XYZ file of C-alpha atoms in Angstrom:
491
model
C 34.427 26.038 9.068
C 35.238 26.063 13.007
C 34.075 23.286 14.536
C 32.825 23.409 18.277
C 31.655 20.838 20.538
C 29.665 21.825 23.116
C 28.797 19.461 26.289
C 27.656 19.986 29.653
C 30.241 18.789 31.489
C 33.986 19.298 29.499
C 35.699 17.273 31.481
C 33.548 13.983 30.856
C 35.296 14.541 27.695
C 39.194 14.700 28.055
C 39.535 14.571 24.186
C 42.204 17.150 22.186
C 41.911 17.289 18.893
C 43.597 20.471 16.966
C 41.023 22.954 14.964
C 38.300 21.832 17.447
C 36.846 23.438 20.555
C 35.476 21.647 23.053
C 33.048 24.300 25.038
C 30.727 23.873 27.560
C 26.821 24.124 26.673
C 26.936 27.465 29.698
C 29.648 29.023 27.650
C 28.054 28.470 24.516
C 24.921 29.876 25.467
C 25.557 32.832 27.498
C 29.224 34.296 26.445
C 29.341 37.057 23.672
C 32.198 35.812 21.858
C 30.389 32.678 20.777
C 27.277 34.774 19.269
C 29.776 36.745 17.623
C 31.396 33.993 15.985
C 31.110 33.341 12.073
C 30.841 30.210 10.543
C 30.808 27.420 13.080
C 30.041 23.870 12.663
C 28.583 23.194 16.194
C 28.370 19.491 17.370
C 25.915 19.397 20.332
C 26.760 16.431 22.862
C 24.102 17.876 25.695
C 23.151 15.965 28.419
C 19.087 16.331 27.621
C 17.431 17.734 24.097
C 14.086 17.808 25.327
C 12.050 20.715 24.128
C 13.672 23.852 26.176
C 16.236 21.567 27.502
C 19.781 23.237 27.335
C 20.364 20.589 24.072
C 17.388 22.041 22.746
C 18.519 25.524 23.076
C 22.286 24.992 21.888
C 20.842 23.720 18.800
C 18.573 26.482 18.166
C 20.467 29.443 19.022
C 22.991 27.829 16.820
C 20.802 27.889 13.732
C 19.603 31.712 15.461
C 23.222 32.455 14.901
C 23.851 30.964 11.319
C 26.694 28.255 12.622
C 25.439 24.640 11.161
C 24.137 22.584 14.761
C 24.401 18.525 14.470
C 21.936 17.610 15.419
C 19.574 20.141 14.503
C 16.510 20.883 15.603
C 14.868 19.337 12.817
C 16.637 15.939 13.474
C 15.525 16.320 17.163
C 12.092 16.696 16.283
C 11.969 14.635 13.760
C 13.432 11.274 14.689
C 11.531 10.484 17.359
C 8.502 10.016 14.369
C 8.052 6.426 13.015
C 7.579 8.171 9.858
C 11.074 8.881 9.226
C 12.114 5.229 9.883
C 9.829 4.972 6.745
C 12.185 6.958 4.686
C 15.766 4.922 4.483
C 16.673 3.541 1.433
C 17.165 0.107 -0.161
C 20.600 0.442 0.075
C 20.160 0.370 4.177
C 17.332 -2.119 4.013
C 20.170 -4.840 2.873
C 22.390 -3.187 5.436
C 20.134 -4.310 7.910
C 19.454 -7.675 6.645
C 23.138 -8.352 6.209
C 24.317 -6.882 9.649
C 21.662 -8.562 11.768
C 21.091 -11.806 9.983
C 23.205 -13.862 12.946
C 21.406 -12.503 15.677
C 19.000 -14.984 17.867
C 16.626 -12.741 19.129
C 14.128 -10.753 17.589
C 14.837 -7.314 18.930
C 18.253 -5.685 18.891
C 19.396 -1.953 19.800
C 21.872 -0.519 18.062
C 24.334 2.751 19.512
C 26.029 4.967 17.408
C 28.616 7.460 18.153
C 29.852 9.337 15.407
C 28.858 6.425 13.220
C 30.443 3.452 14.429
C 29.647 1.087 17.113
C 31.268 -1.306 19.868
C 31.298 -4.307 18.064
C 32.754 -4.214 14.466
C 30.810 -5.801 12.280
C 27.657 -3.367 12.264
C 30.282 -0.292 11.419
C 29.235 -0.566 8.058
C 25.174 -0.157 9.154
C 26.399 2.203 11.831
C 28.009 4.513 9.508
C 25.185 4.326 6.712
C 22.445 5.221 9.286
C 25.079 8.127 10.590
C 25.420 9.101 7.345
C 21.258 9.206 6.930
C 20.444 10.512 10.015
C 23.658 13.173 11.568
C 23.480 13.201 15.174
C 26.969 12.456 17.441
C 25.042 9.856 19.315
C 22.374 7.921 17.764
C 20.350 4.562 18.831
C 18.282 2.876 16.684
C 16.031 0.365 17.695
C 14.881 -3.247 15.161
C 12.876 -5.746 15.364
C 12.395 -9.565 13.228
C 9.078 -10.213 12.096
C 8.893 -13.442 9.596
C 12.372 -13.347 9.022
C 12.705 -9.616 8.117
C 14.581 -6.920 10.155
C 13.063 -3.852 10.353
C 13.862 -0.545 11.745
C 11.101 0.504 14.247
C 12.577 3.895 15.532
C 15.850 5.878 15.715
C 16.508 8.891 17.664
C 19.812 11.361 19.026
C 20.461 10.032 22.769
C 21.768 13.070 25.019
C 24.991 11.761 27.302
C 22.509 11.205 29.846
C 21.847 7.757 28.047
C 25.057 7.324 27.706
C 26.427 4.020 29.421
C 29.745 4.705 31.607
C 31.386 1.297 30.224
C 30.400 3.044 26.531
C 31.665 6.489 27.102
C 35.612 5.741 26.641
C 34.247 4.225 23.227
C 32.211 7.557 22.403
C 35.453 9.694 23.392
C 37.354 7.453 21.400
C 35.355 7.917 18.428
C 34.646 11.320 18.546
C 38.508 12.037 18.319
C 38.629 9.921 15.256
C 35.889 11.747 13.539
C 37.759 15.316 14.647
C 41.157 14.079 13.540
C 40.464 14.778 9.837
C 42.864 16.408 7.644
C 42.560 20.180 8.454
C 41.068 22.093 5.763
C 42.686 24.931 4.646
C 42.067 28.122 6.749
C 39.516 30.643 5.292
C 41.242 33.749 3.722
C 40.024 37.329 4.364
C 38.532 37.590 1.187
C 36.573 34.523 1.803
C 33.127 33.971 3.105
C 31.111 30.791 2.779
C 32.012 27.109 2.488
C 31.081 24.783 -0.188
C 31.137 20.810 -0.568
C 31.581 19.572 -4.004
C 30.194 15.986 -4.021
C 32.716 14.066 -6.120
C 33.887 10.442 -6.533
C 37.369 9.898 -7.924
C 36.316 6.292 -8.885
C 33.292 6.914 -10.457
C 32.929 5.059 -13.193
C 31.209 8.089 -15.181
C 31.271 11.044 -13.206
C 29.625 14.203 -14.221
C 33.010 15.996 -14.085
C 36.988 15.113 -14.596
C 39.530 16.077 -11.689
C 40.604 18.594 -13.732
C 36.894 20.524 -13.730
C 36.879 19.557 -10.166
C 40.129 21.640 -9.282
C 38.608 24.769 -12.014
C 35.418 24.550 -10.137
C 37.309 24.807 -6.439
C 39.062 27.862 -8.040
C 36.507 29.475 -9.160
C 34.567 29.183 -6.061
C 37.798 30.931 -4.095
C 37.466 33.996 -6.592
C 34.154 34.080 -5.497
C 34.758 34.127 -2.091
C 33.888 30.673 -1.643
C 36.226 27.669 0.211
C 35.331 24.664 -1.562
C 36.144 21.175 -0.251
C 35.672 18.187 -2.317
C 33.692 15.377 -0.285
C 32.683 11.628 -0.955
C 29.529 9.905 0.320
C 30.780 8.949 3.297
C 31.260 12.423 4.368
C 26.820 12.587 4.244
C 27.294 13.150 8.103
C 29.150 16.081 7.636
C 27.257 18.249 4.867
C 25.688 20.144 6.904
C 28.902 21.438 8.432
C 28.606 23.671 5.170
C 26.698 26.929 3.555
C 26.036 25.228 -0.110
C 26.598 21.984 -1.828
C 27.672 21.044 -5.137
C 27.136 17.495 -6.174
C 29.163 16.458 -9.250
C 28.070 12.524 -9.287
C 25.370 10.897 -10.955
C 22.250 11.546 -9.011
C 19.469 9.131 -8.789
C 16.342 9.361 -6.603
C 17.206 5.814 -4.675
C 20.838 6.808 -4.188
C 22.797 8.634 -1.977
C 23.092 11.785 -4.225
C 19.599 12.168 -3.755
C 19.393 11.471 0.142
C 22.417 14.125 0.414
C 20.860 17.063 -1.483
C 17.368 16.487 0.246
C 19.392 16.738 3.777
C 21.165 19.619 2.744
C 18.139 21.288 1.641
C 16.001 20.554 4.845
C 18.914 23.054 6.616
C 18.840 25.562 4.444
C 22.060 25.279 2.553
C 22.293 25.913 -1.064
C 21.911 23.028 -3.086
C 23.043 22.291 -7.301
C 20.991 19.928 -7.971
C 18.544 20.351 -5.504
C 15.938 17.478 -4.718
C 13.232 18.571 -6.867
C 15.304 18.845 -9.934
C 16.890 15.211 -9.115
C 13.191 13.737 -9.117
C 11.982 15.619 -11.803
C 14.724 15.085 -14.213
C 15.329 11.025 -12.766
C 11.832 10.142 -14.482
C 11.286 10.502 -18.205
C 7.651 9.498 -17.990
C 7.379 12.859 -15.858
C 9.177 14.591 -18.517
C 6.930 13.020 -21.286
C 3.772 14.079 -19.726
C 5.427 17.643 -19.067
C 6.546 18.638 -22.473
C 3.349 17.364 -23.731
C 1.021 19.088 -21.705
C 3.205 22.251 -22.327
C 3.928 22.077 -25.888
C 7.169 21.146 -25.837
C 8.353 19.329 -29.230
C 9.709 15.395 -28.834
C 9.852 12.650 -30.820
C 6.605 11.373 -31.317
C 5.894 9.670 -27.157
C 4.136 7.017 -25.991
C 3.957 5.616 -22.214
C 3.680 2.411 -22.184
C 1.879 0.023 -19.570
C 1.722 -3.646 -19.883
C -1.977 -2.996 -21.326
C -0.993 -0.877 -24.141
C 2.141 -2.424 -25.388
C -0.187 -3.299 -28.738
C -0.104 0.338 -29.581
C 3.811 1.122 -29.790
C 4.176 0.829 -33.633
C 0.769 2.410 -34.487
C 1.726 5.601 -32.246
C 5.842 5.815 -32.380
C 6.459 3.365 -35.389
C 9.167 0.834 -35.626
C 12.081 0.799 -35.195
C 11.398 2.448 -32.143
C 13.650 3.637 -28.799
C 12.414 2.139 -25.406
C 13.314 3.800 -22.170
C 13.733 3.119 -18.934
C 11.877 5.948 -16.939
C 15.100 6.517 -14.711
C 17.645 5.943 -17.371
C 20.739 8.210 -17.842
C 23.130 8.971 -20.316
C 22.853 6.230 -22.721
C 22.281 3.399 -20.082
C 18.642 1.864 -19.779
C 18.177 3.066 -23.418
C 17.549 0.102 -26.071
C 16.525 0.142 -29.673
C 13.534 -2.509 -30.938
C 13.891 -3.147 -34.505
C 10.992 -5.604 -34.633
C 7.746 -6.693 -33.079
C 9.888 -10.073 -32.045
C 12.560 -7.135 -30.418
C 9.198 -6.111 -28.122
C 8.582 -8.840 -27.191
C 11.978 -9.405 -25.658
C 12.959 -6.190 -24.584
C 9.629 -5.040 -22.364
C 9.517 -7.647 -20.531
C 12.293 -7.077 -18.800
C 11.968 -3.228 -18.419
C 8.868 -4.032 -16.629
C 10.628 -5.729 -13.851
C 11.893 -2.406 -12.818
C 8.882 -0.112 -13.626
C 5.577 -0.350 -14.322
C 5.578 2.147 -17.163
C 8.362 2.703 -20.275
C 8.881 5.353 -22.289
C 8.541 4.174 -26.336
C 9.766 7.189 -28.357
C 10.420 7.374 -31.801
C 13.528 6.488 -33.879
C 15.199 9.763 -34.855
C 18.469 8.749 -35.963
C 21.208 11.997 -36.309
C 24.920 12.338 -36.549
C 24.563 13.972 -33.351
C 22.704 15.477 -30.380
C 22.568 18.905 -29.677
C 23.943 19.815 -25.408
C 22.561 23.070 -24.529
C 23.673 23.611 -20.758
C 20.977 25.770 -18.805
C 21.382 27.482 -15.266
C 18.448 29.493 -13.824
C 16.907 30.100 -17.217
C 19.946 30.964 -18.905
C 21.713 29.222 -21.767
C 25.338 28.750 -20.371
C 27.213 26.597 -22.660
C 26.378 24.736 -26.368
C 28.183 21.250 -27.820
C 27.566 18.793 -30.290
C 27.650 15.650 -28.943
C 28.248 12.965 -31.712
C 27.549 9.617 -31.916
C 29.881 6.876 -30.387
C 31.718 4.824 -33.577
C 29.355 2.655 -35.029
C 26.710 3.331 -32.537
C 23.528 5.085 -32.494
C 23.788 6.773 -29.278
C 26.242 9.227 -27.376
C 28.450 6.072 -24.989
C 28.856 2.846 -26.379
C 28.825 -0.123 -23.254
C 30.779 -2.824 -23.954
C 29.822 -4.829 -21.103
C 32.977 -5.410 -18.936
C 35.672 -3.208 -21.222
C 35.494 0.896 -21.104
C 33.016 2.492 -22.694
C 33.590 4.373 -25.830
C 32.504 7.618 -26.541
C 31.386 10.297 -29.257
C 33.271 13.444 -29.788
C 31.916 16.246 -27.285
C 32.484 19.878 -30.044
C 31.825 23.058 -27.773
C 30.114 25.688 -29.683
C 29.879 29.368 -29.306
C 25.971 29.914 -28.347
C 26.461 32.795 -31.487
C 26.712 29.827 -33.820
C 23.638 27.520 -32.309
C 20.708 27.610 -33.973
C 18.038 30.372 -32.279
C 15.184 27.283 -32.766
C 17.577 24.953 -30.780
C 18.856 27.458 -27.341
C 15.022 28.677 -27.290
C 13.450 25.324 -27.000
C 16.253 23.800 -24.466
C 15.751 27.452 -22.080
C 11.831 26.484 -22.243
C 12.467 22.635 -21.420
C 14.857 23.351 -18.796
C 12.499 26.015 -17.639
C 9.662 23.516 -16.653
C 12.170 21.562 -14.868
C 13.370 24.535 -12.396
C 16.020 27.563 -11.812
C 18.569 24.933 -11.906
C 21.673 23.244 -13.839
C 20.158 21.224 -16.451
C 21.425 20.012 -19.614
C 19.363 19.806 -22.081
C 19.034 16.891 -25.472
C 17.745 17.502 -28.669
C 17.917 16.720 -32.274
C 17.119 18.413 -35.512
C 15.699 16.142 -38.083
C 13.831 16.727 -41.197
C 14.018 20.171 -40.620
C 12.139 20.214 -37.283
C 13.874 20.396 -33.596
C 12.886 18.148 -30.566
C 13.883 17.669 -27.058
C 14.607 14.067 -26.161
C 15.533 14.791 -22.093
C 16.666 17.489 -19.763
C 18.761 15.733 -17.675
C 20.058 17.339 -13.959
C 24.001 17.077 -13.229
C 25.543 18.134 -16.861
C 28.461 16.994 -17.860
C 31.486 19.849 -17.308
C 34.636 17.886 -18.670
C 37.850 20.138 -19.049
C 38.469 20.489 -22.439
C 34.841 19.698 -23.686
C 32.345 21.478 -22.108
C 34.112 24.546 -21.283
C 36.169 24.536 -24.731
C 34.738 28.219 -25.793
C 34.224 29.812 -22.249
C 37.162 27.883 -20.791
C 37.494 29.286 -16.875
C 34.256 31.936 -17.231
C 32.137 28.705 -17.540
C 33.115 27.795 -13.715
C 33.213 31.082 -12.711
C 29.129 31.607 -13.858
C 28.160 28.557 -11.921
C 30.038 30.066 -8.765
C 28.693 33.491 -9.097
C 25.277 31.701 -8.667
C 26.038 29.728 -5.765
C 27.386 32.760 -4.074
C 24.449 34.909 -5.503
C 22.071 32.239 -3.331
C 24.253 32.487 -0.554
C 24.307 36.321 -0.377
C 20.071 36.091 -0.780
C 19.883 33.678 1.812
C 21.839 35.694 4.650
C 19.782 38.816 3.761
C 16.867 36.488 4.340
C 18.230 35.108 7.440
C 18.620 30.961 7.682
C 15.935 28.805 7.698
C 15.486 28.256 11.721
C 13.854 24.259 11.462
C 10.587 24.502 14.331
């Protein structure tokens, strides 16, 4: 995607960085060649952003236009609310604490440009708040009540606001955001631009860097130029039409924070917000299936009232859940009353409700992979060696694993792919995968989960490449819908 920068006054701003234009906010406005132009990340460094100020109007002609502004007009808008301030995450809330802990007075301001700031040791709150809330230039504003830092208000500051001793520090750093590694140049054939959401050091990552390079692939035959981003890139998603995120999502996480900003500018998003929420919280999914008939192991949510009535209503031995548990991890098994009384405590720390389900030991777990109501993909998933469930943790070693068998969807029981495409249903027109078991003749659903695995080799075993190239033909599918439809232009 081109990238533009558009300021009042170009030569305030004697910075040269290849692949990016520097244009001024006139120009941008008024010259043909500019409304003409396709796919343009446009990085709005205006003088004032006031509403009908020329900021505000370089911002929304740009979203008029379908190029991706930063800020938008949404983040102009929005930022100047205390609510938002509301919104950042634990992860920030230490930030905070951490980065402003020395400080001797009770009321700091903080400046951002392009998420760093003068002095070094708030870079990594700098970048984190960057990353939360994109703007070029931000300042955020805290104060220390009782010994607790608190962010009061953040907001985009036009160049106006801009101190002259700052602004060789601002040029500075807006060359080293520019001066990325190029990504490669759009071919003919190709139309949008998609970030993948990937970390190469995840510890258990939804995908392998082999899937990772089928899935870029497959987006080019669709037309699509993928680029494979990290979390620190947050600041830059909206530089793209769609994104793709292949990490572990959670609803406190970054994941999370990254698909609900790509969302609020219109961009396509696998797994959207929604579907992270609704599939992050098993006590939603409990109350869900049972309200819609959905067959589970016999369910019980538990509250620190009712924890007498586990082995009358689910039996014992019995599985206890933690409502935000994935993939094997905040999943224990109580043998015993005396195992209760252990184990709940300490999964009440984190919630106030658990999920008791119960035991329904198989040889494996049925993985029925759903997108937009469709079954896409079928494996067994067998038990880790000597384990009862899928991943074995063995605290600080690796993890063992079952065998993942791919199975053609002719061979999976009609019962089975019916019951997952209703579950997964419920949850959305998303990527789900979906658990169940048969046992004693009868099939259940013990979680549709958001993010499925797609491991080269194991997932895609029977469809091998087609499996990639379905989930692309969706994304571009949305992407074709949403430019008949026009982009969402933020008021």
């Amino acid at each position: 995607m081109r990238a533009l920068v558009v300021v009042e006054n170009p030569s305030r701003w004697p910075f040269d960085v290849e692949g990016v234009e520097l244009v001024s906010a006139r120009a941008y406005l008024t010259e043909d060649r500019y409304s003409a132009l396709r796919g343009a990340a446009v990085f709005n460094i205006c003088r004032r952003y006031g509403y009908q100020s020329v900021g505000y109007y370089v911002s929304l002609l740009a979203q008029a236009r379908g190029h991706r502004p930063i800020p938008s007009v949404t983040t102009l808008q929005s930022l100047g609310s205390s609510s938002v301030v509301r919104l950042v995450s634990d992860d920030i809330e230490s930030l905070i604490q951490k980065s402003l802990a020395p400080l001797l007075s009770d009321e700091f301001t903080l400046s951002i440009y392009f998420g760093k700031n003068l002095a070094r040791r708030h870079d990594a709150l700098a970048r984190a708040l960057f990353n939360e809330f994109p703007a070029p230039l931000l300042r955020a504003r805290f104060v220390r009540e009782r010994g607790e830092w608190s962010l009061v208000g953040i907001r985009p500051i036009p160049t106006s606001e801009l101190p002259d001793e700052h602004r060789p520090f601002a040029v500075e750093q807006a060359t080293r955001f520019f001066r990325r590694p190029a990504a490669p140049a759009r071919s003919e054939n190709t139309r949008y631009d998609l970030a993948i959401l990937w970390r190469e050091n995840d510890p258990s990552p939804p995908s392998d860097a082999r899937a990772i390079r089928k899935f870029v692939k497959a987006a080019q035959a669709q037309g699509i130029r993928a680029d494979v981003i990290e979390p620190d890139d947050a600041a830059r998603v909206a530089e793209y039409d769609a994104l793709f995120i292949r990490e572990t999502t959670a609803v406190e996480h970054h994941t999370y924070r990254m698909a609900r900003r790509a969302e609020w500018e219109g961009m396509v998003v696998i797994d959207d917000p929604e579907s992270i929420i609704r599939c992050s919280n098993k006590v939603y999914q409990a109350e869900l299936f049972r309200r819609h008939r959905i067959p589970t192991p016999a369910t019980l949510v538990v509250h620190e009232g009712n924890t007498g009535d586990i082995e009358k209503c689910v039996g014992l031995p019995c599985v206890l859940k933690r409502p935000d548990g994935t993939f094997s991890r905040g999943v224990v098994k109580a043998e015993d009353r005396a195992d209760l009384l252990r184990i709940l405590p300490e999964l009440f720390k984190e919630s106030e409700l658990v999920i008791a389900q119960a035991w329904t030991p198989s040889s494996f777990d049925w993985r029925i992979g759903v997108l937009e109501g469709r079954s896409l993909f079928a494996c067994r998933y067998h038990m880790a060696p000597g384990h009862w469930q899928i991943v074995r943790a063995r605290g600080g070693r690796q993890n063992r694993y079952g065998k993942v068998e791919a199975v053609p969807m002719a061979e999976v029981p009609e019962e089975v792919v019916d019951i997952a495409v209703r579950a997964a249903t419920l949850i959305g027109p998303g990527f789900y995968g979906v658990d169940l078991k048969q046992v004693n003749g009868r099939c259940v659903v013990t979680e549709v989960n958001d993010n499925p695995n797609v491991d080269a080799g194991q997932e895609d075993a029977v469809l091998k490449d087609e499996l990639y190239l379905e989930i692309m033909r969706v994304i571009r599918r949305r992407l074709d819908e949403r430019g008949s439809q026009g982009r969402k232009i933020s008021r």
